[in-house]
């Protein structure tokens, strides 16, 4: 049973365009919703995260939109740049489980920004 | 301020050998998570440890895999009698507090089993 479904699997966006990646989850115990960015040969790094008490969070060119009723959250990258080319993972987390089971990663989205 | 360190970065083993992966958490962090990443897949949780204690190993295969985080020294993920299906990238992450969402990842160890 796949708890986290991420889409699309891959995405090509022109420089300056908007990149949108979606994540749907099933576990209603999740209460922290981060996006991680991973470059080839590197470990994932936290990019931006949101808690369920707000519907949107913006940090620079990156925005998370959260829809609790639909159990979905998305990452928007504005004015996409070639340096944003990476793999992006959603990885929701549940505090109620004491964090013992770690982050639950989606399968990832390969984002390519064409110059 | 060094981040999470993992070594070796690349490890090649023949079927039946043992693989030992090491993880040194960030300074001041006493909680370590291990994750496995198969090609074209997301990271899968394996085990969560605090110093000298295994808190949750529900994601770790029951046989051949073990993990420890001693009072002194790095955390070790040990895979005995490796098989080709063990080929993957293994990442560790560390955090300061128990059950915290803020985990800092190392660069990973790429294990290749021939």
Short mmCIF file of N, CA, C and O in Angstrom, two decimals, chain B:
data_model
loop_
_atom_site.label_atom_id
_atom_site.label_comp_id
_atom_site.label_asym_id
_atom_site.label_seq_id
_atom_site.Cartn_x
_atom_site.Cartn_y
_atom_site.Cartn_z
N UNK B 1 31.29 23.76 10.83
CA UNK B 1 30.37 22.84 11.48
C UNK B 1 30.04 21.73 10.48
O UNK B 1 29.28 21.91 9.56
N UNK B 2 30.70 20.59 10.65
CA UNK B 2 30.55 19.51 9.68
C UNK B 2 29.13 18.98 9.72
O UNK B 2 28.50 18.92 10.76
N UNK B 3 28.66 18.58 8.53
CA UNK B 3 27.35 17.97 8.44
C UNK B 3 27.43 16.49 8.75
O UNK B 3 28.41 16.00 9.31
N UNK B 4 26.40 15.77 8.36
CA UNK B 4 26.37 14.33 8.57
C UNK B 4 27.39 13.68 7.62
O UNK B 4 27.42 14.00 6.44
N UNK B 5 28.21 12.83 8.17
CA UNK B 5 29.23 12.18 7.34
C UNK B 5 28.95 10.69 7.22
O UNK B 5 28.58 10.04 8.21
N UNK B 6 29.14 10.19 6.04
CA UNK B 6 28.96 8.76 5.80
C UNK B 6 30.20 8.23 5.07
O UNK B 6 30.75 8.88 4.19
N UNK B 7 30.59 7.04 5.44
CA UNK B 7 31.67 6.38 4.69
C UNK B 7 31.52 4.87 4.76
O UNK B 7 30.92 4.35 5.71
N UNK B 8 31.97 4.20 3.72
CA UNK B 8 32.54 4.81 2.52
C UNK B 8 31.43 5.43 1.65
O UNK B 8 30.25 5.17 1.86
N UNK B 9 31.80 6.21 0.69
CA UNK B 9 30.81 6.76 -0.23
C UNK B 9 30.37 5.72 -1.25
O UNK B 9 29.23 5.72 -1.71
N UNK B 10 31.27 4.86 -1.61
CA UNK B 10 30.98 3.76 -2.54
C UNK B 10 31.57 2.48 -1.96
O UNK B 10 32.68 2.49 -1.43
N UNK B 11 30.81 1.40 -2.10
CA UNK B 11 31.25 0.12 -1.56
C UNK B 11 30.84 -0.97 -2.52
O UNK B 11 29.67 -1.06 -2.91
N UNK B 12 31.80 -1.79 -2.91
CA UNK B 12 31.53 -2.91 -3.81
C UNK B 12 31.79 -4.20 -3.04
O UNK B 12 32.83 -4.36 -2.42
N UNK B 13 30.82 -5.09 -3.07
CA UNK B 13 30.94 -6.37 -2.39
C UNK B 13 30.47 -7.47 -3.32
O UNK B 13 29.61 -7.26 -4.19
N UNK B 14 31.03 -8.66 -3.13
CA UNK B 14 30.57 -9.85 -3.84
C UNK B 14 29.49 -10.51 -2.99
O UNK B 14 29.46 -10.37 -1.77
N UNK B 15 28.62 -11.22 -3.67
CA UNK B 15 27.54 -11.94 -2.97
C UNK B 15 28.12 -12.80 -1.84
O UNK B 15 29.13 -13.48 -2.02
N UNK B 16 27.49 -12.72 -0.69
CA UNK B 16 27.93 -13.52 0.46
C UNK B 16 28.86 -12.78 1.40
O UNK B 16 29.07 -13.23 2.54
N UNK B 17 29.42 -11.65 0.96
CA UNK B 17 30.31 -10.88 1.84
C UNK B 17 29.48 -10.00 2.78
O UNK B 17 28.26 -9.90 2.67
N UNK B 18 30.19 -9.33 3.68
CA UNK B 18 29.55 -8.43 4.62
C UNK B 18 29.80 -6.99 4.21
O UNK B 18 30.87 -6.65 3.71
N UNK B 19 28.80 -6.14 4.43
CA UNK B 19 28.96 -4.71 4.18
C UNK B 19 28.74 -3.96 5.49
O UNK B 19 27.79 -4.25 6.23
N UNK B 20 29.64 -3.05 5.78
CA UNK B 20 29.52 -2.22 6.98
C UNK B 20 29.52 -0.75 6.56
O UNK B 20 30.48 -0.27 5.97
N UNK B 21 28.41 -0.07 6.87
CA UNK B 21 28.26 1.33 6.49
C UNK B 21 28.28 2.16 7.76
O UNK B 21 27.61 1.83 8.75
N UNK B 22 29.01 3.27 7.70
CA UNK B 22 29.18 4.09 8.89
C UNK B 22 28.57 5.47 8.71
O UNK B 22 28.58 6.04 7.61
N UNK B 23 28.05 5.98 9.81
CA UNK B 23 27.41 7.30 9.78
C UNK B 23 27.79 8.06 11.04
O UNK B 23 27.53 7.61 12.16
N UNK B 24 28.38 9.23 10.84
CA UNK B 24 28.68 10.12 11.96
C UNK B 24 27.69 11.28 11.92
O UNK B 24 27.69 12.06 10.96
N UNK B 25 26.83 11.39 12.92
CA UNK B 25 25.81 12.45 12.90
C UNK B 25 26.45 13.82 13.08
O UNK B 25 27.62 13.95 13.41
N UNK B 26 25.63 14.83 12.87
CA UNK B 26 26.08 16.19 13.10
C UNK B 26 26.44 16.36 14.58
O UNK B 26 25.86 15.69 15.46
N UNK B 27 27.33 17.26 14.86
CA UNK B 27 27.75 17.50 16.24
C UNK B 27 26.54 17.90 17.08
O UNK B 27 25.74 18.76 16.68
N UNK B 28 26.40 17.24 18.19
CA UNK B 28 25.28 17.55 19.08
C UNK B 28 24.02 16.75 18.80
O UNK B 28 23.06 16.83 19.56
N UNK B 29 24.01 15.99 17.72
CA UNK B 29 22.84 15.17 17.40
C UNK B 29 23.01 13.77 17.99
O UNK B 29 24.06 13.14 17.82
N UNK B 30 21.95 13.30 18.64
CA UNK B 30 22.04 11.98 19.26
C UNK B 30 20.99 11.01 18.71
O UNK B 30 20.76 9.95 19.28
N UNK B 31 20.36 11.40 17.59
CA UNK B 31 19.34 10.55 16.98
C UNK B 31 19.72 10.31 15.53
O UNK B 31 20.05 11.23 14.81
N UNK B 32 19.66 9.06 15.12
CA UNK B 32 20.05 8.68 13.77
C UNK B 32 18.97 7.83 13.12
O UNK B 32 18.41 6.94 13.74
N UNK B 33 18.67 8.15 11.88
CA UNK B 33 17.76 7.35 11.05
C UNK B 33 18.57 6.78 9.89
O UNK B 33 19.42 7.47 9.32
N UNK B 34 18.27 5.58 9.47
CA UNK B 34 18.83 4.99 8.24
C UNK B 34 17.70 4.79 7.24
O UNK B 34 16.61 4.32 7.60
N UNK B 35 18.00 5.14 5.98
CA UNK B 35 17.05 4.98 4.88
C UNK B 35 17.76 4.25 3.74
O UNK B 35 18.97 4.36 3.56
N UNK B 36 16.97 3.55 2.92
CA UNK B 36 17.50 2.89 1.73
C UNK B 36 16.79 3.46 0.51
O UNK B 36 15.56 3.65 0.53
N UNK B 37 17.55 3.72 -0.54
CA UNK B 37 16.97 4.25 -1.77
C UNK B 37 17.35 3.34 -2.93
O UNK B 37 18.52 3.23 -3.29
N UNK B 38 16.33 2.72 -3.50
CA UNK B 38 16.54 1.93 -4.70
C UNK B 38 16.48 2.86 -5.92
O UNK B 38 15.88 3.94 -5.83
N UNK B 39 17.05 2.46 -7.05
CA UNK B 39 17.02 3.31 -8.25
C UNK B 39 15.59 3.73 -8.61
O UNK B 39 14.67 2.92 -8.58
N UNK B 40 15.45 4.99 -8.91
CA UNK B 40 14.16 5.56 -9.32
C UNK B 40 13.08 5.44 -8.23
O UNK B 40 11.88 5.46 -8.54
N UNK B 41 13.50 5.31 -7.00
CA UNK B 41 12.53 5.21 -5.91
C UNK B 41 12.84 6.29 -4.86
O UNK B 41 13.94 6.85 -4.83
N UNK B 42 11.85 6.53 -4.02
CA UNK B 42 12.09 7.40 -2.88
C UNK B 42 12.83 6.65 -1.78
O UNK B 42 13.05 5.45 -1.87
N UNK B 43 13.22 7.36 -0.75
CA UNK B 43 13.91 6.75 0.37
C UNK B 43 12.89 5.99 1.23
O UNK B 43 11.80 6.46 1.49
N UNK B 44 13.31 4.82 1.70
CA UNK B 44 12.46 4.00 2.57
C UNK B 44 13.12 3.92 3.95
O UNK B 44 14.29 3.54 4.07
N UNK B 45 12.35 4.23 4.97
CA UNK B 45 12.83 4.16 6.35
C UNK B 45 13.24 2.74 6.70
O UNK B 45 12.55 1.78 6.37
N UNK B 46 14.36 2.62 7.38
CA UNK B 46 14.82 1.30 7.85
C UNK B 46 14.81 1.22 9.37
O UNK B 46 14.15 0.36 9.95
N UNK B 47 15.53 2.14 10.02
CA UNK B 47 15.70 2.01 11.47
C UNK B 47 15.98 3.38 12.07
O UNK B 47 16.56 4.26 11.42
N UNK B 48 15.55 3.52 13.34
CA UNK B 48 15.75 4.76 14.09
C UNK B 48 16.46 4.40 15.38
O UNK B 48 16.01 3.54 16.14
N UNK B 49 17.58 5.08 15.63
CA UNK B 49 18.38 4.77 16.80
C UNK B 49 18.69 6.02 17.60
O UNK B 49 18.85 7.11 17.05
N UNK B 50 18.77 5.86 18.89
CA UNK B 50 19.41 6.83 19.77
C UNK B 50 20.68 6.18 20.30
O UNK B 50 20.91 5.00 20.09
N UNK B 51 21.46 6.96 20.99
CA UNK B 51 22.70 6.41 21.54
C UNK B 51 22.42 5.14 22.34
O UNK B 51 21.62 5.16 23.28
N UNK B 52 23.03 4.05 21.93
CA UNK B 52 22.95 2.76 22.61
C UNK B 52 21.56 2.12 22.59
O UNK B 52 21.36 1.11 23.27
N UNK B 53 20.63 2.69 21.84
CA UNK B 53 19.29 2.11 21.80
C UNK B 53 18.73 2.07 20.39
O UNK B 53 18.88 3.02 19.63
N UNK B 54 18.07 0.98 20.05
CA UNK B 54 17.29 0.91 18.82
C UNK B 54 15.85 1.25 19.19
O UNK B 54 15.23 0.55 19.99
N UNK B 55 15.33 2.35 18.63
CA UNK B 55 13.99 2.79 18.98
C UNK B 55 12.94 2.11 18.10
O UNK B 55 11.90 1.68 18.57
N UNK B 56 13.22 2.04 16.81
CA UNK B 56 12.26 1.44 15.88
C UNK B 56 13.03 0.84 14.71
O UNK B 56 13.75 1.54 14.04
N UNK B 57 12.89 -0.45 14.50
CA UNK B 57 13.56 -1.12 13.38
C UNK B 57 12.53 -1.77 12.46
O UNK B 57 12.81 -2.74 11.77
N UNK B 58 11.33 -1.20 12.45
CA UNK B 58 10.23 -1.81 11.70
C UNK B 58 10.46 -1.82 10.20
O UNK B 58 9.86 -2.62 9.48
N UNK B 59 11.34 -0.96 9.69
CA UNK B 59 11.59 -0.92 8.25
C UNK B 59 12.77 -1.74 7.80
O UNK B 59 13.10 -1.77 6.62
N UNK B 60 13.39 -2.41 8.74
CA UNK B 60 14.61 -3.16 8.42
C UNK B 60 14.28 -4.63 8.19
O UNK B 60 13.52 -5.22 8.97
N UNK B 61 14.84 -5.24 7.14
CA UNK B 61 14.63 -6.68 6.94
C UNK B 61 15.02 -7.47 8.19
O UNK B 61 15.98 -7.12 8.89
N UNK B 62 14.27 -8.52 8.46
CA UNK B 62 14.46 -9.27 9.70
C UNK B 62 15.77 -10.03 9.72
O UNK B 62 16.35 -10.26 10.79
N UNK B 63 16.25 -10.42 8.57
CA UNK B 63 17.48 -11.21 8.52
C UNK B 63 18.58 -10.44 7.81
O UNK B 63 18.33 -9.59 6.96
N UNK B 64 19.76 -10.70 8.19
CA UNK B 64 21.01 -10.21 7.61
C UNK B 64 21.32 -8.75 7.91
O UNK B 64 22.46 -8.34 7.76
N UNK B 65 20.34 -7.95 8.30
CA UNK B 65 20.55 -6.53 8.56
C UNK B 65 20.56 -6.27 10.06
O UNK B 65 19.74 -6.80 10.81
N UNK B 66 21.50 -5.42 10.48
CA UNK B 66 21.52 -4.99 11.87
C UNK B 66 22.08 -3.58 11.93
O UNK B 66 22.78 -3.13 11.01
N UNK B 67 21.76 -2.87 13.00
CA UNK B 67 22.25 -1.50 13.16
C UNK B 67 22.59 -1.26 14.62
O UNK B 67 21.99 -1.87 15.52
N UNK B 68 23.53 -0.38 14.83
CA UNK B 68 23.90 0.00 16.18
C UNK B 68 24.35 1.46 16.19
O UNK B 68 24.76 2.02 15.17
N UNK B 69 24.25 2.05 17.36
CA UNK B 69 24.71 3.42 17.56
C UNK B 69 25.34 3.45 18.94
O UNK B 69 24.66 3.72 19.93
N UNK B 70 26.61 3.13 19.05
CA UNK B 70 27.25 3.01 20.36
C UNK B 70 27.42 4.36 21.04
O UNK B 70 27.28 5.42 20.41
N UNK B 71 27.74 4.28 22.31
CA UNK B 71 27.94 5.50 23.10
C UNK B 71 29.04 6.36 22.49
O UNK B 71 28.94 7.59 22.46
N UNK B 72 30.08 5.72 22.01
CA UNK B 72 31.16 6.44 21.34
C UNK B 72 31.28 5.93 19.91
O UNK B 72 31.17 4.73 19.66
N UNK B 73 31.52 6.83 18.99
CA UNK B 73 31.74 6.40 17.62
C UNK B 73 30.51 6.51 16.75
O UNK B 73 29.42 6.89 17.21
N UNK B 74 30.66 6.15 15.47
CA UNK B 74 29.57 6.33 14.52
C UNK B 74 28.49 5.26 14.65
O UNK B 74 28.70 4.22 15.29
N UNK B 75 27.38 5.53 14.01
CA UNK B 75 26.36 4.50 13.86
C UNK B 75 26.80 3.57 12.73
O UNK B 75 27.39 4.00 11.74
N UNK B 76 26.52 2.29 12.89
CA UNK B 76 26.91 1.29 11.90
C UNK B 76 25.67 0.56 11.39
O UNK B 76 24.84 0.11 12.19
N UNK B 77 25.55 0.47 10.07
CA UNK B 77 24.55 -0.41 9.46
C UNK B 77 25.31 -1.58 8.86
O UNK B 77 26.22 -1.39 8.04
N UNK B 78 24.95 -2.76 9.28
CA UNK B 78 25.69 -3.95 8.89
C UNK B 78 24.78 -4.87 8.08
O UNK B 78 23.65 -5.16 8.51
N UNK B 79 25.28 -5.29 6.94
CA UNK B 79 24.52 -6.22 6.10
C UNK B 79 25.38 -7.47 5.92
O UNK B 79 26.48 -7.42 5.34
N UNK B 80 24.88 -8.58 6.42
CA UNK B 80 25.63 -9.83 6.30
C UNK B 80 25.19 -10.60 5.06
O UNK B 80 24.04 -10.48 4.61
N UNK B 81 26.10 -11.35 4.49
CA UNK B 81 25.81 -12.22 3.34
C UNK B 81 25.02 -11.47 2.28
O UNK B 81 23.90 -11.86 1.92
N UNK B 82 25.60 -10.41 1.78
CA UNK B 82 24.89 -9.54 0.84
C UNK B 82 24.46 -10.30 -0.41
O UNK B 82 25.11 -11.24 -0.86
N UNK B 83 23.32 -9.84 -0.94
CA UNK B 83 22.78 -10.36 -2.20
C UNK B 83 22.63 -9.19 -3.15
O UNK B 83 22.68 -8.02 -2.74
N UNK B 84 22.42 -9.50 -4.44
CA UNK B 84 22.35 -8.44 -5.46
C UNK B 84 21.24 -7.45 -5.15
O UNK B 84 21.34 -6.26 -5.42
N UNK B 85 20.15 -7.92 -4.57
CA UNK B 85 19.04 -7.04 -4.25
C UNK B 85 19.35 -6.01 -3.18
O UNK B 85 18.57 -5.08 -2.97
N UNK B 86 20.49 -6.17 -2.50
CA UNK B 86 20.89 -5.18 -1.49
C UNK B 86 21.55 -3.96 -2.13
O UNK B 86 21.78 -2.95 -1.46
N UNK B 87 21.85 -4.03 -3.43
CA UNK B 87 22.45 -2.90 -4.12
C UNK B 87 21.51 -1.71 -4.07
O UNK B 87 20.36 -1.78 -4.52
N UNK B 88 21.98 -0.62 -3.52
CA UNK B 88 21.15 0.57 -3.31
C UNK B 88 22.02 1.68 -2.73
O UNK B 88 23.20 1.46 -2.43
N UNK B 89 21.42 2.84 -2.59
CA UNK B 89 22.06 3.93 -1.84
C UNK B 89 21.48 3.92 -0.44
O UNK B 89 20.26 3.85 -0.27
N UNK B 90 22.35 3.97 0.54
CA UNK B 90 21.93 3.97 1.94
C UNK B 90 22.27 5.33 2.54
O UNK B 90 23.43 5.76 2.51
N UNK B 91 21.24 5.99 3.05
CA UNK B 91 21.42 7.31 3.63
C UNK B 91 21.16 7.26 5.13
O UNK B 91 20.25 6.56 5.59
N UNK B 92 21.93 8.02 5.86
CA UNK B 92 21.56 8.24 7.25
C UNK B 92 21.22 9.71 7.43
O UNK B 92 21.67 10.57 6.66
N UNK B 93 20.40 9.97 8.41
CA UNK B 93 20.01 11.32 8.76
C UNK B 93 20.12 11.45 10.27
O UNK B 93 19.93 10.47 11.01
N UNK B 94 20.41 12.64 10.75
CA UNK B 94 20.49 12.83 12.19
C UNK B 94 19.63 14.01 12.62
O UNK B 94 19.28 14.88 11.80
N UNK B 95 19.25 14.00 13.88
CA UNK B 95 18.45 15.10 14.44
C UNK B 95 18.83 15.30 15.90
O UNK B 95 19.42 14.43 16.54
N UNK B 96 18.43 16.45 16.39
CA UNK B 96 18.78 16.78 17.78
C UNK B 96 17.79 16.21 18.77
O UNK B 96 18.16 15.79 19.86
N UNK B 97 16.51 16.20 18.37
CA UNK B 97 15.47 15.83 19.31
C UNK B 97 14.79 14.55 18.88
O UNK B 97 14.77 14.20 17.72
N UNK B 98 14.19 13.89 19.84
CA UNK B 98 13.48 12.66 19.54
C UNK B 98 12.26 12.95 18.68
O UNK B 98 11.51 13.88 18.95
N UNK B 99 12.09 12.14 17.67
CA UNK B 99 10.90 12.22 16.86
C UNK B 99 10.73 13.54 16.12
O UNK B 99 9.64 13.95 15.80
N UNK B 100 11.84 14.20 15.84
CA UNK B 100 11.72 15.48 15.17
C UNK B 100 11.68 15.30 13.66
O UNK B 100 12.28 14.39 13.11
N UNK B 101 10.97 16.23 13.03
CA UNK B 101 10.87 16.17 11.57
C UNK B 101 12.11 16.75 10.93
O UNK B 101 12.36 16.53 9.76
N UNK B 102 12.92 17.50 11.65
CA UNK B 102 14.06 18.17 11.05
C UNK B 102 15.25 17.23 11.05
O UNK B 102 15.98 17.13 12.03
N UNK B 103 15.40 16.54 9.95
CA UNK B 103 16.47 15.57 9.81
C UNK B 103 17.46 16.05 8.76
O UNK B 103 17.06 16.53 7.70
N UNK B 104 18.72 15.91 9.06
CA UNK B 104 19.78 16.33 8.16
C UNK B 104 20.43 15.08 7.59
O UNK B 104 20.89 14.22 8.34
N UNK B 105 20.47 15.02 6.26
CA UNK B 105 20.94 13.82 5.59
C UNK B 105 22.42 13.89 5.22
O UNK B 105 22.95 14.94 4.87
N UNK B 106 23.04 12.72 5.28
CA UNK B 106 24.39 12.58 4.78
C UNK B 106 24.38 12.36 3.28
O UNK B 106 23.32 12.26 2.67
N UNK B 107 25.57 12.24 2.68
CA UNK B 107 25.67 12.09 1.22
C UNK B 107 25.38 10.68 0.73
O UNK B 107 25.26 10.47 -0.47
N UNK B 108 25.26 9.74 1.65
CA UNK B 108 24.90 8.39 1.26
C UNK B 108 26.09 7.49 0.97
O UNK B 108 27.21 7.95 0.69
N UNK B 109 25.85 6.19 1.07
CA UNK B 109 26.80 5.16 0.64
C UNK B 109 26.14 4.36 -0.47
O UNK B 109 25.04 3.83 -0.29
N UNK B 110 26.81 4.32 -1.64
CA UNK B 110 26.29 3.51 -2.75
C UNK B 110 26.90 2.12 -2.67
O UNK B 110 28.11 1.98 -2.81
N UNK B 111 26.03 1.16 -2.40
CA UNK B 111 26.47 -0.23 -2.28
C UNK B 111 26.16 -0.97 -3.57
O UNK B 111 25.02 -0.94 -4.05
N UNK B 112 27.16 -1.60 -4.13
CA UNK B 112 26.98 -2.42 -5.32
C UNK B 112 27.40 -3.84 -5.00
O UNK B 112 28.53 -4.08 -4.55
N UNK B 113 26.49 -4.77 -5.20
CA UNK B 113 26.79 -6.18 -4.94
C UNK B 113 26.93 -6.89 -6.28
O UNK B 113 26.01 -6.89 -7.10
N UNK B 114 28.11 -7.47 -6.47
CA UNK B 114 28.39 -8.15 -7.74
C UNK B 114 27.97 -9.61 -7.69
O UNK B 114 27.97 -10.23 -6.63
#
